[in-house]
Coordinates of C-alpha atoms and ligand atoms in Angstrom, one line a residue:
M1 CA 0.1 30.7 145.0
T2 CA -0.3 32.6 148.2
W3 CA 1.0 36.1 148.8
R4 CA 3.6 34.6 151.2
L5 CA 5.0 32.4 148.5
V6 CA 5.1 35.3 146.1
A7 CA 6.9 37.4 148.7
A8 CA 9.4 34.6 149.4
L9 CA 10.1 34.0 145.7
A10 CA 10.5 37.8 145.2
L11 CA 12.9 37.9 148.2
M12 CA 15.0 35.0 146.9
A13 CA 15.1 36.6 143.5
A14 CA 16.4 39.8 145.1
I15 CA 19.1 38.2 147.2
P16 CA 21.7 37.4 144.6
S17 CA 21.6 40.9 143.1
R18 CA 21.8 42.4 146.6
R19 CA 24.8 40.3 147.3
A20 CA 26.5 41.2 144.1
E21 CA 26.0 45.0 144.7
G22 CA 26.4 45.1 148.4
P23 CA 24.5 47.6 150.6
P24 CA 23.9 50.9 148.9
A25 CA 26.8 53.3 149.8
A26 CA 25.7 56.2 151.9
P27 CA 26.2 59.4 149.9
P28 CA 29.1 61.5 151.1
P29 CA 28.2 64.5 153.3
N30 CA 27.7 68.0 152.2
V31 CA 30.4 70.5 153.2
I32 CA 30.0 74.2 154.1
L33 CA 33.2 75.9 154.7
V34 CA 32.8 79.5 156.0
V35 CA 35.8 81.8 156.3
A36 CA 35.7 85.3 157.8
D37 CA 38.4 87.8 156.8
D38 CA 40.7 89.1 159.5
L39 CA 38.5 87.8 162.3
G40 CA 40.6 87.5 165.4
W41 CA 40.8 84.6 167.9
G42 CA 39.0 86.7 170.5
D43 CA 36.2 88.1 168.4
L44 CA 33.4 85.6 169.1
A45 CA 31.4 85.3 172.3
A46 CA 32.3 81.6 172.3
Y47 CA 35.9 82.6 172.5
G48 CA 35.3 85.1 175.3
H49 CA 34.5 88.4 173.6
P50 CA 32.7 90.5 176.2
T51 CA 30.4 92.6 173.9
I52 CA 30.1 91.0 170.4
R53 CA 27.0 88.9 170.3
T54 CA 27.3 85.7 168.2
P55 CA 24.5 83.3 169.3
H56 CA 24.5 81.2 166.2
L57 CA 28.3 80.6 166.2
D58 CA 28.1 80.0 169.9
R59 CA 25.5 77.3 169.2
M60 CA 27.8 75.7 166.6
A61 CA 30.5 75.7 169.3
A62 CA 28.2 74.1 171.9
E63 CA 26.8 71.5 169.6
G64 CA 30.1 70.8 167.8
Q65 CA 33.8 71.2 168.3
R66 CA 35.5 74.5 169.3
W67 CA 39.3 74.3 168.6
T68 CA 41.5 76.7 170.7
T69 CA 44.8 76.0 168.9
F70 CA 43.9 76.2 165.2
Y71 CA 46.3 77.9 162.8
A72 CA 45.7 79.7 159.6
A73 CA 48.1 78.8 156.8
A74 CA 49.7 82.3 156.8
P75 CA 49.2 85.7 158.6
Y76 CA 47.8 87.3 155.4
C77 CA 44.8 86.7 153.0
T78 CA 46.3 85.4 149.8
P79 CA 48.8 82.9 151.1
S80 CA 46.4 81.7 153.8
R81 CA 43.6 80.9 151.3
A82 CA 46.1 79.2 149.0
G83 CA 47.1 76.9 151.9
L84 CA 43.5 76.3 152.9
L85 CA 42.4 75.2 149.4
T86 CA 45.4 73.1 148.6
G87 CA 46.5 71.6 151.9
R88 CA 50.0 72.9 151.1
L89 CA 52.1 75.6 152.6
P90 CA 51.7 78.6 150.3
V91 CA 55.5 78.7 149.6
R92 CA 55.1 75.4 147.7
S93 CA 52.6 76.9 145.2
G94 CA 54.4 80.3 144.7
M95 CA 51.5 81.9 146.7
A96 CA 54.0 83.4 149.2
S97 CA 56.3 86.2 148.3
E98 CA 59.0 88.5 149.7
V99 CA 58.1 91.1 147.1
R100 CA 54.4 91.7 147.9
T101 CA 52.4 90.2 150.7
V102 CA 49.2 89.5 148.8
L103 CA 47.7 89.9 145.3
Y104 CA 46.4 93.3 144.3
A105 CA 44.3 94.7 141.5
D106 CA 47.3 95.1 139.3
S107 CA 48.6 91.6 140.0
K108 CA 49.2 89.2 137.1
G109 CA 49.7 85.9 139.0
G110 CA 47.5 83.5 140.8
L111 CA 47.0 80.0 142.1
P112 CA 48.6 77.8 139.4
A113 CA 46.4 75.4 137.4
S114 CA 48.7 72.5 138.5
E115 CA 47.4 72.9 142.1
V116 CA 44.6 70.6 143.2
T117 CA 42.0 72.3 145.4
I118 CA 39.4 71.0 147.7
A119 CA 36.8 71.8 145.0
D120 CA 38.7 69.8 142.4
L121 CA 38.7 66.8 144.7
L122 CA 35.1 67.0 145.7
K123 CA 33.9 67.8 142.2
G124 CA 35.6 64.6 141.1
R125 CA 33.4 62.7 143.7
G126 CA 30.2 64.2 142.2
Y127 CA 29.8 67.2 144.4
A128 CA 28.1 70.4 143.2
T129 CA 30.7 73.2 144.1
A130 CA 30.3 76.9 144.7
H131 CA 32.6 79.7 145.8
I132 CA 30.7 82.7 147.2
G133 CA 32.7 85.6 148.5
K134 CA 36.2 86.8 148.4
W135 CA 38.6 84.7 146.3
H136 CA 42.0 86.5 146.4
L137 CA 43.8 83.8 144.5
G138 CA 44.1 85.6 141.2
H139 CA 41.5 87.7 139.3
L140 CA 42.7 87.1 135.7
P141 CA 40.7 84.5 133.8
A142 CA 43.3 81.8 134.2
Y143 CA 43.0 81.9 138.0
L144 CA 39.3 82.4 138.7
P145 CA 37.4 79.9 140.9
Q146 CA 35.9 78.0 137.9
R147 CA 39.5 77.1 136.8
H148 CA 39.9 75.6 140.3
G149 CA 37.0 73.2 140.5
F150 CA 34.1 75.5 141.4
D151 CA 30.9 75.3 139.2
L152 CA 29.7 78.7 140.4
Y153 CA 31.3 81.9 141.6
F154 CA 29.8 85.0 143.1
G155 CA 31.9 87.5 144.9
I156 CA 34.9 89.9 144.9
P157 CA 38.2 88.8 143.5
Y158 CA 40.5 90.6 146.1
S159 CA 40.2 92.6 149.3
N160 CA 37.5 95.2 149.7
D161 CA 40.0 98.1 150.5
M162 CA 41.9 97.6 147.2
D163 CA 41.5 99.6 144.0
A164 CA 40.8 102.8 146.0
V165 CA 39.5 105.6 143.7
P166 CA 42.4 108.1 143.4
D167 CA 40.6 111.2 144.7
S168 CA 38.7 109.4 147.5
P169 CA 39.2 110.9 150.9
D170 CA 42.1 109.9 153.2
T171 CA 39.5 109.0 155.8
R172 CA 38.0 106.3 153.5
I173 CA 38.7 103.5 156.0
E174 CA 37.1 105.3 159.0
H175 CA 34.2 106.7 157.1
P176 CA 33.8 104.3 154.1
K177 CA 31.5 104.5 151.1
S178 CA 31.3 101.8 148.5
E179 CA 32.2 104.2 145.7
Y180 CA 35.7 104.9 147.3
F181 CA 36.8 101.4 146.3
N182 CA 36.5 100.3 142.7
V183 CA 36.3 96.7 143.6
P184 CA 34.4 94.5 141.1
V185 CA 31.8 91.8 141.8
Y186 CA 32.0 88.7 139.6
R187 CA 29.3 86.2 138.7
D188 CA 31.2 83.3 137.3
G189 CA 33.7 84.7 134.8
A190 CA 32.2 88.2 134.3
V191 CA 32.1 91.5 136.2
V192 CA 28.5 92.2 137.1
E193 CA 28.9 95.2 139.4
R194 CA 31.5 97.8 140.0
P195 CA 32.1 99.2 142.5
A196 CA 30.8 96.4 144.8
R197 CA 27.9 97.6 146.9
Q198 CA 29.5 96.7 150.1
E199 CA 26.6 97.7 152.4
T200 CA 24.6 94.7 151.2
I201 CA 27.4 92.3 150.3
T202 CA 27.3 90.1 153.4
R203 CA 23.5 89.6 153.0
R204 CA 23.8 88.9 149.3
Y205 CA 26.5 86.2 149.9
V206 CA 24.2 84.5 152.4
E207 CA 21.2 84.7 150.0
E208 CA 23.3 83.2 147.2
S209 CA 24.5 80.5 149.6
L210 CA 20.9 79.6 150.6
R211 CA 19.9 79.4 147.0
F212 CA 22.8 77.0 146.2
I213 CA 21.9 74.8 149.2
R214 CA 18.3 74.5 148.2
A215 CA 19.1 73.9 144.5
N216 CA 21.5 71.0 145.4
R217 CA 19.5 69.5 148.3
N218 CA 19.3 66.1 146.5
R219 CA 23.0 65.7 145.7
P220 CA 26.3 66.3 147.7
F221 CA 27.5 69.9 147.6
F222 CA 30.5 71.9 148.7
L223 CA 30.0 75.5 149.5
Y224 CA 33.0 77.7 150.2
L225 CA 31.6 80.9 151.6
A226 CA 34.4 83.4 152.2
H227 CA 33.0 86.6 153.7
T228 CA 34.4 90.0 152.7
M229 CA 34.1 91.2 156.3
P230 CA 35.3 92.0 158.9
H231 CA 38.3 93.1 156.7
V232 CA 38.3 96.9 156.7
P233 CA 36.5 99.0 155.4
L234 CA 33.6 97.8 157.5
F235 CA 30.1 97.8 156.0
A236 CA 27.1 96.4 157.9
G237 CA 23.7 95.9 156.4
E238 CA 20.2 96.8 157.5
G239 CA 19.3 95.4 160.9
F240 CA 22.9 95.3 162.0
A241 CA 24.5 98.7 161.3
G242 CA 24.7 100.8 164.5
R243 CA 23.5 97.9 166.7
S244 CA 26.5 96.4 168.4
P245 CA 28.1 97.7 171.6
R246 CA 31.4 96.9 169.9
G247 CA 30.7 99.5 167.2
A248 CA 31.1 99.0 163.5
Y249 CA 33.4 95.9 163.9
G250 CA 30.8 94.3 166.1
D251 CA 28.0 95.1 163.6
V252 CA 29.7 93.2 160.8
V253 CA 30.6 90.2 163.0
E254 CA 27.1 90.1 164.3
E255 CA 25.8 90.2 160.7
I256 CA 28.1 87.2 159.7
D257 CA 26.7 85.4 162.8
G258 CA 23.1 86.2 161.7
G259 CA 24.0 84.6 158.3
M260 CA 25.2 81.5 160.0
G261 CA 21.9 81.3 161.7
Q262 CA 20.1 81.4 158.3
L263 CA 22.4 78.7 157.0
L264 CA 21.8 76.4 159.9
E265 CA 18.0 77.0 159.7
T266 CA 18.0 76.2 156.0
L267 CA 19.9 72.9 156.7
A268 CA 17.2 72.0 159.2
E269 CA 14.4 72.9 156.9
T270 CA 15.8 70.9 154.0
G271 CA 16.5 67.9 156.3
L272 CA 20.3 68.2 155.6
D273 CA 21.5 69.1 159.1
R274 CA 22.7 65.6 159.9
R275 CA 24.3 65.1 156.5
T276 CA 26.3 68.4 156.4
L277 CA 29.7 69.2 157.9
V278 CA 29.8 73.0 158.6
I279 CA 33.2 74.6 159.4
F280 CA 33.6 78.2 160.5
T281 CA 37.0 79.9 160.7
S282 CA 39.1 82.9 159.7
D283 CA 42.0 83.5 157.2
N284 CA 44.3 85.3 159.6
G285 CA 44.4 87.3 162.8
P286 CA 43.0 90.7 163.5
W287 CA 44.3 93.7 161.5
R288 CA 45.5 95.9 164.4
G289 CA 45.9 99.7 164.2
Q290 CA 43.1 100.3 161.7
H291 CA 41.7 103.3 163.6
G292 CA 40.3 100.9 166.2
L293 CA 38.3 99.1 163.4
G294 CA 40.3 95.8 163.5
G295 CA 39.5 92.8 165.7
S296 CA 41.0 91.2 168.8
A297 CA 43.2 88.2 169.3
G298 CA 42.1 88.0 172.9
P299 CA 45.0 86.9 175.1
L300 CA 47.2 86.2 172.2
R301 CA 50.1 88.5 171.1
D302 CA 49.8 90.9 168.2
G303 CA 47.8 90.2 165.0
K304 CA 47.7 90.0 161.2
G305 CA 51.0 90.1 159.3
T306 CA 53.0 88.7 162.3
T307 CA 54.0 85.2 163.3
F308 CA 53.0 85.8 166.9
E309 CA 50.0 83.7 167.9
G310 CA 47.6 86.6 167.3
G311 CA 48.6 86.7 163.6
V312 CA 47.8 83.1 162.8
R313 CA 45.8 81.4 165.5
V314 CA 42.1 81.7 164.5
P315 CA 38.7 80.6 165.7
A316 CA 37.7 77.2 164.3
L317 CA 34.3 75.5 164.8
F318 CA 33.2 72.1 163.4
W319 CA 29.5 71.2 163.4
W320 CA 27.8 68.1 162.2
P321 CA 25.1 66.8 164.5
G322 CA 25.4 63.1 165.2
T323 CA 29.0 62.8 163.8
V324 CA 31.2 65.6 165.2
A325 CA 31.7 64.8 168.9
P326 CA 30.9 68.0 170.9
G327 CA 33.6 69.5 172.9
V328 CA 36.6 71.8 173.2
V329 CA 39.8 70.6 171.4
R330 CA 43.0 72.2 172.7
E331 CA 45.4 70.4 170.5
M332 CA 46.7 71.7 167.2
G333 CA 44.9 71.9 163.9
S334 CA 45.3 74.1 160.9
L335 CA 43.6 75.4 157.7
L336 CA 46.2 73.2 156.0
D337 CA 44.4 70.2 157.5
V338 CA 41.0 71.0 155.9
L339 CA 41.8 69.4 152.6
P340 CA 43.0 66.0 154.0
T341 CA 40.1 66.0 156.4
L342 CA 37.5 66.6 153.8
A343 CA 39.1 64.1 151.5
A344 CA 38.7 61.5 154.3
V345 CA 35.2 62.5 155.0
A346 CA 34.1 62.4 151.4
G347 CA 36.1 59.2 150.7
V348 CA 38.4 60.6 147.9
P349 CA 42.1 59.9 147.6
L350 CA 44.6 62.7 148.3
P351 CA 46.1 64.5 145.3
A352 CA 49.1 62.5 144.1
G353 CA 52.6 63.6 143.1
R354 CA 53.0 66.5 145.5
V355 CA 53.9 67.3 149.1
L356 CA 51.0 68.0 151.4
D357 CA 51.4 69.8 154.7
G358 CA 48.0 68.9 156.2
Y359 CA 46.7 66.1 158.4
D360 CA 43.4 64.3 158.4
L361 CA 41.6 65.6 161.5
S362 CA 38.5 63.5 160.9
P363 CA 39.2 61.0 163.7
V364 CA 39.4 63.9 166.1
L365 CA 36.2 65.3 164.8
R366 CA 34.5 61.9 165.4
G367 CA 35.9 62.0 169.0
G368 CA 38.5 59.3 168.4
G369 CA 41.7 60.5 169.8
P370 CA 44.6 63.0 169.7
S371 CA 45.3 65.4 166.9
P372 CA 47.8 64.1 164.4
R373 CA 49.3 67.6 164.1
R374 CA 52.3 67.9 166.4
T375 CA 54.1 70.8 164.6
Y376 CA 53.4 74.1 162.9
F377 CA 55.7 76.1 160.7
Y378 CA 55.1 79.9 160.9
Y379 CA 55.7 81.7 157.7
R380 CA 55.4 85.3 157.0
S381 CA 55.4 85.5 153.2
A382 CA 58.1 83.1 151.9
T383 CA 60.3 83.1 155.0
L384 CA 60.1 80.7 157.9
Q385 CA 60.0 82.8 161.1
A386 CA 59.2 80.4 163.8
V387 CA 58.4 76.7 164.5
R388 CA 56.3 75.0 167.0
S389 CA 56.5 71.4 168.3
G390 CA 54.2 70.3 171.2
P391 CA 53.8 73.3 173.5
Y392 CA 57.1 74.9 172.5
K393 CA 57.6 77.7 169.9
L394 CA 60.9 79.1 168.7
H395 CA 61.1 82.4 167.0
F396 CA 64.0 83.1 164.6
L397 CA 62.7 86.2 162.9
T398 CA 60.0 88.6 164.0
R399 CA 58.4 92.0 163.7
P400 CA 58.6 93.2 167.2
D401 CA 55.9 95.8 167.0
G402 CA 53.5 94.4 164.5
N403 CA 52.5 94.4 160.9
D404 CA 54.3 97.5 159.6
E405 CA 57.8 96.9 160.9
P406 CA 60.5 95.2 158.9
P407 CA 61.2 91.7 160.2
R408 CA 64.3 91.4 162.3
R409 CA 66.4 88.4 163.4
V410 CA 65.9 87.2 166.9
D411 CA 69.3 86.2 168.1
P412 CA 69.5 84.2 170.3
P413 CA 66.0 82.9 169.4
W414 CA 63.1 83.2 171.8
L415 CA 61.4 80.1 173.2
F416 CA 57.9 80.3 174.5
D417 CA 55.9 77.5 176.2
L418 CA 52.5 78.2 174.7
D419 CA 50.6 76.0 177.2
Q420 CA 52.0 78.1 180.1
D421 CA 52.3 81.4 178.2
P422 CA 49.9 81.8 175.3
G423 CA 50.6 85.5 175.2
E424 CA 54.3 84.9 174.4
Q425 CA 55.7 87.1 177.2
Y426 CA 58.3 84.9 178.9
D427 CA 61.3 83.7 176.9
V428 CA 62.5 80.4 178.4
A429 CA 65.3 79.6 175.9
A430 CA 68.1 79.9 178.5
E431 CA 66.4 77.2 180.6
R432 CA 65.6 74.8 177.8
P433 CA 68.7 74.4 175.6
A434 CA 67.8 70.9 174.5
I435 CA 64.4 72.0 173.2
V436 CA 66.0 75.0 171.4
A437 CA 68.4 72.6 169.7
E438 CA 65.6 70.2 168.7
L439 CA 63.4 73.0 167.3
R440 CA 66.4 74.4 165.3
R441 CA 67.0 71.0 163.9
L442 CA 63.3 70.7 162.9
A443 CA 63.4 74.1 161.2
A444 CA 66.6 73.3 159.3
E445 CA 65.2 69.9 158.1
H446 CA 62.0 71.7 157.0
R447 CA 63.8 74.4 155.1
R448 CA 65.9 71.9 153.2
A449 CA 62.7 70.1 152.1
V450 CA 61.0 73.2 150.6
V451 CA 61.7 73.5 146.8
P452 CA 61.6 77.1 145.5
V453 CA 59.0 77.7 142.8
E454 CA 58.0 80.7 140.7
D455 CA 56.7 83.6 142.8
Q456 CA 53.0 84.2 141.7
I457 CA 52.4 87.2 143.9
A458 CA 55.3 89.3 142.6
K459 CA 54.0 89.3 139.0
R460 CA 52.5 92.6 137.9
Ligands
MG501 MG1 42.5 88.3 155.8

């Protein structure tokens, strides 16, 4: 028997089993979802900031997609993160409240176990899952990340300005020290540090992330890295503190950018860069009025806590060399769309038996057409304040001068054409009565379809 015959027989023997099994399925891609806290639309160089230096995020924007019209799920931390992880408006899970805006250190509620998170979905597909950073979806044991599909957790359970020590100085935001804030650091289910050493927390989140990536290089992984910064109080680490022309705020954004550089470098080193989708975004707009220590929404009006564009429109970068088609996307997307998009990318079915508010953006990421999102519903807490369809946005309720004012009814409602007027300066309602009527109808239809559930944020 010649070696040719041996080879031919071996090949013939192999054919039936190959036919039966089909070609080996490509493993699903890794996913790294990075969320900054209170980072404004205008705070990255790639979005036009004149003095903050963000070369690594700019590289992601150049090599991937930079979305200009991407909406958070809410203008505050807790509801926005609930919307991100579930693909559902926070009002549907009880994670939006008229009693309190977010969860605090004395809160007793959290994201209900009945909600299905991105981590639950991907874990079911064999992903290793980790949450590193700020959780803010409930710090009692029933609500921690490991109850929501994450294998690992390292980070703080709520915002870094909470749990202020009673006799800490009134100037604790302008001149912060870690010991003024009794914020714990959790590793999995246990508190391992208190108060959190905030000067080093950004660096430590990145180190934990790199370790997780390297440990899981041979299987699909999902890393949800939610930075504590640039939410005030601002703490920058060695090599960044005191360096940015933008001051302390610039220092912390530049440190986050430096961490993105390390993540991208590690993906290249481990050969995972063409098998990993990296997303970078923010949970809500800039917190204005924090002694000049909050961020910038660029040309957009107002900031955090409002349903003006500055409150909810956030930076959003998608990077996956060879798969994400590079470019600028000016159509709408939202944090609500991340779950359906990742489900499509990983090949898992959407959670059943519930209303989802997100759309699968993966065809847009691959360069295949217009965004399926044509509308956005602007909630502040549990109340619908405005609605957008196409370029038009109708405001029913607003906070005319920002975060700390009580909301007031806008009657007659304001209509803005956001393509023409992204800064929401020129009310065109009187000239477009048919569009006003259509947006009113859309809002009424939406309100009727939202079923009230138990308020998780009010519990204390
Ligand atoms: Mg926030």
